[in-house]
PDB file of C-alpha atoms in Angstrom:
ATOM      1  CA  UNK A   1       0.000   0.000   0.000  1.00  0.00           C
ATOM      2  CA  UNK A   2       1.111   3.633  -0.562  1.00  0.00           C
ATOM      3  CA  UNK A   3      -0.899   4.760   2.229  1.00  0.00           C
ATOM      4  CA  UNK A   4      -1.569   8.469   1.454  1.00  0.00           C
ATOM      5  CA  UNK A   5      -0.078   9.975  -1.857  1.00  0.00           C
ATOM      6  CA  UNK A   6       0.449  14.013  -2.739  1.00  0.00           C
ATOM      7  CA  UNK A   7       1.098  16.318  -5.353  1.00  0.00           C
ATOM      8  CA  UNK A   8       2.758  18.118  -6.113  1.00  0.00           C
ATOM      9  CA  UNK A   9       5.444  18.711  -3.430  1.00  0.00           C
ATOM     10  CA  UNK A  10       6.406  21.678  -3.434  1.00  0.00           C
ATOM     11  CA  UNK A  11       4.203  25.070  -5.494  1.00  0.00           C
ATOM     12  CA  UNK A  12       4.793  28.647  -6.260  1.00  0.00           C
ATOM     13  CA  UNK A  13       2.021  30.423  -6.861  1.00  0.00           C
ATOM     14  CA  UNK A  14       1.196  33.985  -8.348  1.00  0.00           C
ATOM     15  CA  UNK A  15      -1.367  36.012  -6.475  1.00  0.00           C
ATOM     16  CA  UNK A  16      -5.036  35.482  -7.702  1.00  0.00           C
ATOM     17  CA  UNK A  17      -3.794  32.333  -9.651  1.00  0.00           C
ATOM     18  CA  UNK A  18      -5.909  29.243  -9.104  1.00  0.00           C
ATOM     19  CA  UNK A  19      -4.453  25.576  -8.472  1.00  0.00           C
ATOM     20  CA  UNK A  20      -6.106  21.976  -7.023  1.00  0.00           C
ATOM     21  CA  UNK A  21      -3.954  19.775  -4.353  1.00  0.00           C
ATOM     22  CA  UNK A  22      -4.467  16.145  -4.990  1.00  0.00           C
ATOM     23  CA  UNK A  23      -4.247  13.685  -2.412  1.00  0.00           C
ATOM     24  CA  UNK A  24      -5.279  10.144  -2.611  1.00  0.00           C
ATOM     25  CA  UNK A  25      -5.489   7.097  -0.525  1.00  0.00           C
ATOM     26  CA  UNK A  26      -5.512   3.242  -0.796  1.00  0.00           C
ATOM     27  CA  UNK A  27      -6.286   2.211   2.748  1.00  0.00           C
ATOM     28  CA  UNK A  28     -10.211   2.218   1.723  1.00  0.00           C
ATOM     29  CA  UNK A  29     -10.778   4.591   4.707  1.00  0.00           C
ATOM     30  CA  UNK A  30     -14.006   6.319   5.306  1.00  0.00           C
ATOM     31  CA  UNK A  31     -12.403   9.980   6.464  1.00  0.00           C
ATOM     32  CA  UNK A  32     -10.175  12.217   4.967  1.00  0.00           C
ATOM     33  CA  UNK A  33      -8.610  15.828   6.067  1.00  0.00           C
ATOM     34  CA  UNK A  34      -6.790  18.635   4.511  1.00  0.00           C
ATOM     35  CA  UNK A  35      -4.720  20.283   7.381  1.00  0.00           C
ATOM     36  CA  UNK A  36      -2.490  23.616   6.985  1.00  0.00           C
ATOM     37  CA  UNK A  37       0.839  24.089   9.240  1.00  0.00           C
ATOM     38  CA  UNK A  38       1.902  27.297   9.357  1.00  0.00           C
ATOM     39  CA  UNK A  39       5.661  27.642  10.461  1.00  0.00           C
ATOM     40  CA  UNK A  40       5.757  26.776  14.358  1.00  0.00           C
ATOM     41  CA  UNK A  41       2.116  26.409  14.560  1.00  0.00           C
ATOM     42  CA  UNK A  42       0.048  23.295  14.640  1.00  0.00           C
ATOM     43  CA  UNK A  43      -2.122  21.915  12.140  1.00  0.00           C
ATOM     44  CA  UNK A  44      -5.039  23.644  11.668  1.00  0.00           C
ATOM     45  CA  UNK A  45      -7.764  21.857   9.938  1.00  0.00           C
ATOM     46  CA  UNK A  46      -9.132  23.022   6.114  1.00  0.00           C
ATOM     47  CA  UNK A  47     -11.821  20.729   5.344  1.00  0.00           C
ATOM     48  CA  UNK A  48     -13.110  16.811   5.932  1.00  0.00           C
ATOM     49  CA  UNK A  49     -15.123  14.263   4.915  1.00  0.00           C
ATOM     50  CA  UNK A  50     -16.536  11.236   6.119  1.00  0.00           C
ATOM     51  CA  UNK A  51     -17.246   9.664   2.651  1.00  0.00           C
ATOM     52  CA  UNK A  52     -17.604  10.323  -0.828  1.00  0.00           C
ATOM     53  CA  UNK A  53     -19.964  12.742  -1.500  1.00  0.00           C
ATOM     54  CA  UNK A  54     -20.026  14.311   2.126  1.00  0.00           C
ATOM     55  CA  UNK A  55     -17.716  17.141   2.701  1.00  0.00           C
ATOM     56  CA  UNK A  56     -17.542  20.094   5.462  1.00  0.00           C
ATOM     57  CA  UNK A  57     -15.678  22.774   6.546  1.00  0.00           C
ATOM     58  CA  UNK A  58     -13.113  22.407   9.413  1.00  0.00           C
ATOM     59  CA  UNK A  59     -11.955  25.214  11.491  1.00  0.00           C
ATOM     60  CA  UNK A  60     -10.213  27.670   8.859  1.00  0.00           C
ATOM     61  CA  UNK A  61     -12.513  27.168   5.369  1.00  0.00           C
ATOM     62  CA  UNK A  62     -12.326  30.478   3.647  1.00  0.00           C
ATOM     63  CA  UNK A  63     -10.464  30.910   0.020  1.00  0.00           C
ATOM     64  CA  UNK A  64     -10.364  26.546   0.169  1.00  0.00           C
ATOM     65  CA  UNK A  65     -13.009  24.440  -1.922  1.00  0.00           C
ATOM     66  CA  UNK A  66     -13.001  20.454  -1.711  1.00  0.00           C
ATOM     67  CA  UNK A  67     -15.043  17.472  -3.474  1.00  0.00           C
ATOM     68  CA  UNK A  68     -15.110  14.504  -2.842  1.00  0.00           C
ATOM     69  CA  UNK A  69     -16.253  12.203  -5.700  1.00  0.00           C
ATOM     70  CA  UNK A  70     -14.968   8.326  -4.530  1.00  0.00           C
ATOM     71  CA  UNK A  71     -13.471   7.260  -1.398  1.00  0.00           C
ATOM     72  CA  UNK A  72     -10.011   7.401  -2.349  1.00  0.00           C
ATOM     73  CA  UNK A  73      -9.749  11.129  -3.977  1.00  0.00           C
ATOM     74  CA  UNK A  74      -9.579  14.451  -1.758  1.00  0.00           C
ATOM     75  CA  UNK A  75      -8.686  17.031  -4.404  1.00  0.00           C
ATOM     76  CA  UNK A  76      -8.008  20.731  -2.239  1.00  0.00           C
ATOM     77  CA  UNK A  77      -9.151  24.019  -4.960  1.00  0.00           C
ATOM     78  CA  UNK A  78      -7.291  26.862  -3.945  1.00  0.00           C
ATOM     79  CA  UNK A  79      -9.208  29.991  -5.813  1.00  0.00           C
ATOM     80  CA  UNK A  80      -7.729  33.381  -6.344  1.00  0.00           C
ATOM     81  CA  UNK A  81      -4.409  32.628  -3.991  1.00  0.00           C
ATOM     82  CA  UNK A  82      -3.408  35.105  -1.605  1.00  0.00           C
ATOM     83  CA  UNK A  83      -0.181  35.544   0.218  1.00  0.00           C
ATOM     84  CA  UNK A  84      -2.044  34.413   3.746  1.00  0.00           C
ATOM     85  CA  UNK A  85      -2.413  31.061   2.070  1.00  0.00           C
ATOM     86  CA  UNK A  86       1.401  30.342   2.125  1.00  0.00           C
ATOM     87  CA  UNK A  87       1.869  27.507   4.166  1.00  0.00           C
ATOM     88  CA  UNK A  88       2.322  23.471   4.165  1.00  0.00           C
ATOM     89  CA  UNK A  89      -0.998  21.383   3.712  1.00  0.00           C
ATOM     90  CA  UNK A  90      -1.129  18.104   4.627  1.00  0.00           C
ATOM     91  CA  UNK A  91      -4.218  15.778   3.445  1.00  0.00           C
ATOM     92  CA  UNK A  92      -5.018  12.655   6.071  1.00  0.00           C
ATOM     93  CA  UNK A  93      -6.968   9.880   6.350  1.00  0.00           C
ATOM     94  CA  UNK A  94      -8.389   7.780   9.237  1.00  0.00           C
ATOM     95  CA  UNK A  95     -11.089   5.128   8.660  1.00  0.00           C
ATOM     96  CA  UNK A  96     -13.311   5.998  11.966  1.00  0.00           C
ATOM     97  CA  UNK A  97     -13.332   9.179  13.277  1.00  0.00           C
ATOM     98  CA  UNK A  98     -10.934   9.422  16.758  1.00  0.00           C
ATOM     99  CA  UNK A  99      -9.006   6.667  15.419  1.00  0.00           C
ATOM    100  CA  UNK A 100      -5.446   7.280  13.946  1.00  0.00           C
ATOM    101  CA  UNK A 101      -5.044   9.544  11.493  1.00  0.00           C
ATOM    102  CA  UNK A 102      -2.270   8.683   8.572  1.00  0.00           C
ATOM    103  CA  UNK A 103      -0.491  11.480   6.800  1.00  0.00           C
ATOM    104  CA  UNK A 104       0.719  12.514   3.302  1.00  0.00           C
ATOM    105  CA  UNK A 105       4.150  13.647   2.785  1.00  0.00           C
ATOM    106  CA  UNK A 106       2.954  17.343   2.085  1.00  0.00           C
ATOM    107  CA  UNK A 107       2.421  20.026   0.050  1.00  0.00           C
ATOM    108  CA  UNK A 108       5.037  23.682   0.431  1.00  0.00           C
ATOM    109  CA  UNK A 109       2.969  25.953  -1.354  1.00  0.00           C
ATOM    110  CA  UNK A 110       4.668  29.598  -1.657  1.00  0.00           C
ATOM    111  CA  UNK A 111       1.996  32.583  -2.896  1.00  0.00           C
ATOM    112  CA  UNK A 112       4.301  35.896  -3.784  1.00  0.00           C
TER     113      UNK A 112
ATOM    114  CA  UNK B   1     -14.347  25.622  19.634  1.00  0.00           C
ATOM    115  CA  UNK B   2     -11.774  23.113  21.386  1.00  0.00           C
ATOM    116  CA  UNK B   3      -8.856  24.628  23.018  1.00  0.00           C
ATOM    117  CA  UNK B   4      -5.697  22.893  23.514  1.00  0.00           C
ATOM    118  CA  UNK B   5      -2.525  24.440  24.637  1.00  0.00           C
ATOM    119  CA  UNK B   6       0.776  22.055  25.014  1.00  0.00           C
ATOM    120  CA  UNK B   7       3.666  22.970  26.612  1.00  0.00           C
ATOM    121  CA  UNK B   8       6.683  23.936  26.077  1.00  0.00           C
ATOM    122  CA  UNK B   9       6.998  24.744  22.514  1.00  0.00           C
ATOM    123  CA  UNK B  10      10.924  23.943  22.754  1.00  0.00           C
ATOM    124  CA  UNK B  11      12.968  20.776  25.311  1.00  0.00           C
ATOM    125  CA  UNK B  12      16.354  20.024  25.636  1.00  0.00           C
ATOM    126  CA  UNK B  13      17.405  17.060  26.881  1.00  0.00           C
ATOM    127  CA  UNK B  14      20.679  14.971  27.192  1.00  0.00           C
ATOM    128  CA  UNK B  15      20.465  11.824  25.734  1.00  0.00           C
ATOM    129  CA  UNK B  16      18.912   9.286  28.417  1.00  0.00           C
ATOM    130  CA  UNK B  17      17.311  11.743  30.157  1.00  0.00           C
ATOM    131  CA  UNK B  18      13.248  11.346  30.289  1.00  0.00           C
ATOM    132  CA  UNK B  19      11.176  13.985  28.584  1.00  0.00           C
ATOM    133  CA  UNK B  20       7.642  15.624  29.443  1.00  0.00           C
ATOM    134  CA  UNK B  21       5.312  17.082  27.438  1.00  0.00           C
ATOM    135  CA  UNK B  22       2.117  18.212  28.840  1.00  0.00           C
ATOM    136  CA  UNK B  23      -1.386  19.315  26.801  1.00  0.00           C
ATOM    137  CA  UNK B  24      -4.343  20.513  28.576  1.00  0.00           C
ATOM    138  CA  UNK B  25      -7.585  21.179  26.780  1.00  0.00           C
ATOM    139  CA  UNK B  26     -11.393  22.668  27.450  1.00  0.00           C
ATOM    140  CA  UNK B  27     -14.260  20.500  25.857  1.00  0.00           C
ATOM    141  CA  UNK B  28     -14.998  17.773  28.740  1.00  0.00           C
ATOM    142  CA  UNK B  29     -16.837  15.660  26.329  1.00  0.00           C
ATOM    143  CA  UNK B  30     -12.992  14.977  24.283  1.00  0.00           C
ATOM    144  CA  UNK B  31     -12.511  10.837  24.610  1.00  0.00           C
ATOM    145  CA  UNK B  32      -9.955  10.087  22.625  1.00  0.00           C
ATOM    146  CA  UNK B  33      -6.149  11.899  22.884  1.00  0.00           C
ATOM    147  CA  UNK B  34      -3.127  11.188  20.075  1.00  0.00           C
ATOM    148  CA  UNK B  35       0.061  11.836  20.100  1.00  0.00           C
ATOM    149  CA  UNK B  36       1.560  12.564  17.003  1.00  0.00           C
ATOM    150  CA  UNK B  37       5.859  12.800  15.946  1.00  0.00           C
ATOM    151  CA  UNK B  38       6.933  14.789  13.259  1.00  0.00           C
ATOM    152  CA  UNK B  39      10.404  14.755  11.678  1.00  0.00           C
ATOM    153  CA  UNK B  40      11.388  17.227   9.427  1.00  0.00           C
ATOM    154  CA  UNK B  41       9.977  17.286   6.091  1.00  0.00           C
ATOM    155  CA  UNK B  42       7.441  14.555   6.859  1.00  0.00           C
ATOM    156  CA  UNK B  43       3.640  14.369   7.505  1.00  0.00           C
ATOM    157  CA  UNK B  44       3.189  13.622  11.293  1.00  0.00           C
ATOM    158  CA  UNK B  45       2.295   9.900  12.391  1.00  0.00           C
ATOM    159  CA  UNK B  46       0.872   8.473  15.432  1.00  0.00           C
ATOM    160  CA  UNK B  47       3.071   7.116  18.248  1.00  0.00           C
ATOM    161  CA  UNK B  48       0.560   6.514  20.658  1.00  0.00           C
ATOM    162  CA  UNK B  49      -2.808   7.260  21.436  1.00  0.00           C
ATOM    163  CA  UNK B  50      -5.333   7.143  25.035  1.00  0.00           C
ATOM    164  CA  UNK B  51      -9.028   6.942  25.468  1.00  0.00           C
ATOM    165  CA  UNK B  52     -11.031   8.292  28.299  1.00  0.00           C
ATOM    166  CA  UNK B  53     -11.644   4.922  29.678  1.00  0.00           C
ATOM    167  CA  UNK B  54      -8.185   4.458  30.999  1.00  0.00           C
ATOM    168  CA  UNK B  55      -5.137   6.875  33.112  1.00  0.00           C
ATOM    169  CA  UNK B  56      -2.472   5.544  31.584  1.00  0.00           C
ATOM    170  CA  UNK B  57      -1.065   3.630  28.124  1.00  0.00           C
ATOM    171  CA  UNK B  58       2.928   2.548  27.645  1.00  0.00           C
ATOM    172  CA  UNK B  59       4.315   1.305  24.725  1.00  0.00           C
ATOM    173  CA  UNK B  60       8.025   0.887  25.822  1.00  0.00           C
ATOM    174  CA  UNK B  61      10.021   3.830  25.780  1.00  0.00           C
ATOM    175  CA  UNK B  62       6.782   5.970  25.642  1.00  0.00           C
ATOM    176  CA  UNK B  63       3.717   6.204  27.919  1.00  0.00           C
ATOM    177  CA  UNK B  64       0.886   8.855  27.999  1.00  0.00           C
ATOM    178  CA  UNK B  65      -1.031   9.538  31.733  1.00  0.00           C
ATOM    179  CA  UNK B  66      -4.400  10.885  31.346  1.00  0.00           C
ATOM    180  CA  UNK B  67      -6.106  13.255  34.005  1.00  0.00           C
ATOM    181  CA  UNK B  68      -9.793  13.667  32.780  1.00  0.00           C
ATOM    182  CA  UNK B  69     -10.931  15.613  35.758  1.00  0.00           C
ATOM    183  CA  UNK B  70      -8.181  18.386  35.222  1.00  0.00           C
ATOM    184  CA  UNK B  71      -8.470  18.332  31.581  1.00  0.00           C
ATOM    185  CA  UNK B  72      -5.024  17.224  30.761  1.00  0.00           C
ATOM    186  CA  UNK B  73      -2.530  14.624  29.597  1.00  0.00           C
ATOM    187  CA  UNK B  74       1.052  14.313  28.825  1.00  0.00           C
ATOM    188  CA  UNK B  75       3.579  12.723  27.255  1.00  0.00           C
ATOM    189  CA  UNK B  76       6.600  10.887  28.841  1.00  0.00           C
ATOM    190  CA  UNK B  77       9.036   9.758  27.124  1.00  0.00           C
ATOM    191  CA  UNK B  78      12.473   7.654  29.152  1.00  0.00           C
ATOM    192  CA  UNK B  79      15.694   6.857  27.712  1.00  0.00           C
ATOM    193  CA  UNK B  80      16.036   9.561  24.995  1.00  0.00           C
ATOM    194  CA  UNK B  81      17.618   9.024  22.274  1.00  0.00           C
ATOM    195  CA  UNK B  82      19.166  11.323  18.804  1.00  0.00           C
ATOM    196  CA  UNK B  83      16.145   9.888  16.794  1.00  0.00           C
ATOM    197  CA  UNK B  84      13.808  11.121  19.451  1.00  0.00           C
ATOM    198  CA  UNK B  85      14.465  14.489  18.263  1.00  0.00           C
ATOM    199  CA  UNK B  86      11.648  15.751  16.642  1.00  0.00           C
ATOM    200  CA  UNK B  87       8.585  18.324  16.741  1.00  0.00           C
ATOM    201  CA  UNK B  88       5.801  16.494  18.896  1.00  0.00           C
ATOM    202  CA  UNK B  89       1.750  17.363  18.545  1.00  0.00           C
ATOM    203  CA  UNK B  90      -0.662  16.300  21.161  1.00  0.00           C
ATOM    204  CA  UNK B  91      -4.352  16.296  20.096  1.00  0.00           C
ATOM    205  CA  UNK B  92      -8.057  16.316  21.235  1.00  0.00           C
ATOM    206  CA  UNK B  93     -11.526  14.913  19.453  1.00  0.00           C
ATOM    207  CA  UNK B  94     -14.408  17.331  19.557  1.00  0.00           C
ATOM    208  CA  UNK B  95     -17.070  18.632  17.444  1.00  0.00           C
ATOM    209  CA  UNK B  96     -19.991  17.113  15.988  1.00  0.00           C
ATOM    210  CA  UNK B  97     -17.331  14.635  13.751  1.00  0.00           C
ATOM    211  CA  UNK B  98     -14.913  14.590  16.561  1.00  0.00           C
ATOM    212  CA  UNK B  99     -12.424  15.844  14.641  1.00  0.00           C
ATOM    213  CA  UNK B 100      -8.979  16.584  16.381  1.00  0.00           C
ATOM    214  CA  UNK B 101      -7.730  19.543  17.370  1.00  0.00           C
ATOM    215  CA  UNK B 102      -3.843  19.892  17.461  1.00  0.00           C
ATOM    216  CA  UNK B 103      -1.536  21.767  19.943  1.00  0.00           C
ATOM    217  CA  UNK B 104       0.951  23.980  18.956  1.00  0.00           C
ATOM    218  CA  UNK B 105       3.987  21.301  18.913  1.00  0.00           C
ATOM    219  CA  UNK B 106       7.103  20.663  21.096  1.00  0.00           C
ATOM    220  CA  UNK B 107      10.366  20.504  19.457  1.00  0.00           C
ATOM    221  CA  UNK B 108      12.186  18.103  20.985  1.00  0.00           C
ATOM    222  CA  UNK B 109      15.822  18.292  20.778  1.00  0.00           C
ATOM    223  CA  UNK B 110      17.734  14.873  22.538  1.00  0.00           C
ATOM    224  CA  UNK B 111      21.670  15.978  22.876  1.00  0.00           C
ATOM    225  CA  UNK B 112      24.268  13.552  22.379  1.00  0.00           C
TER     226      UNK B 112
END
């Protein structure tokens, strides 16, 4: 198993330019996250869903869209990018909620 | 929303030494508490994890004490070693999905 894949690594990004985060998973599990870290921070949760086709907003939403078409896809839309959305995102899945959570390598995402 | 505050954001300790990291948070109906490593340039993954139903859980060189009626739990690692060093995240279920809520990290620094 791969366990959680994403891509691309490592993004610069113009401001008000537009890009999608992919993250995927083969673990069949039911929940999946999209965190941010900000440097020195903790991980702040984006969005989450707790199965295809049921998605909802976590505890910093705004200038973030996600779908979530099949159980193993968790795309992240970033629309109009703004310099506050620098940071490292980090998609997860678990397959229970409170049960451990297993993470994707990341995503550095620069907006200048 | 949850609150969880960890302490301290930075440790030093020489190797062998034990380590303590504490995490207190506010929602008393939380039931389920991870502990999360990080190494630098990775995603974060488990190391070991407590539910309300017990005090304490050790998995050899690590154990995690949990005081429900205070609203905190910590960390303890003994024996440190070099690949102990790393940025630690306690976290917290709540909300209507019981999603987790991270603290702020610890970065844990084990001298030689």
């Amino acid at each position: 198993n791969a366990g959680v894949t994403q891509t691309p690594k490592f993004r610069i990004l113009k401001i008000g330019q537009s890009m999608t985060l992919q993250c995927t998973q083969d673990m069949n599990h039911n929940y999946m996250y999209w965190y941010r870290q900000d440097p020195g921070m903790g991980l702040k949760l984006i969005y989450y869903s707790v199965g295809a086709g049921i998605t909802d907003k976590g505890e910093v939403p705004n200038g973030y869209n996600v779908s979530r078409s099949t159980t193993e896809d968790f795309p992240l839309r970033l629309e109009l990018a703004a310099p506050s959305q620098t940071s490292v995102y980090f998609c997860a899945s678990s397959f229970e909620a409170s049960d451990e959570q297993y993470f994707g390598p990341g995503t550095r995402l620069t907006v200048t | 929303g949850e609150n969880v505050e960890q302490h301290p954001s930075t440790l030093s300790v020489q190797e062998g030494d034990s380590a303590v990291i504490k995490c207190t948070y506010s929602d008393s109906a939380s039931n389920y508490f991870p502990w999360y490593k990080q190494e630098l340039g990775k995603g974060p993954q488990l190391i070991i994890d407590i539910r309300s139903n017990v005090g304490e859980k050790k998995d050899q060189r690590i154990a995690v004490t949990l005081n429900k009626t205070a609203k905190h739990f910590s960390l303890h690692i003994t024996e440190t070693q070099p690949e102990d060093s790393a940025v630690y995240f306690c976290a917290v279920n709540s909300g209507s999905a019981r999603q987790l809520t991270f603290g702020s990290g610890t970065q844990l620094t084990v001298l030689p």
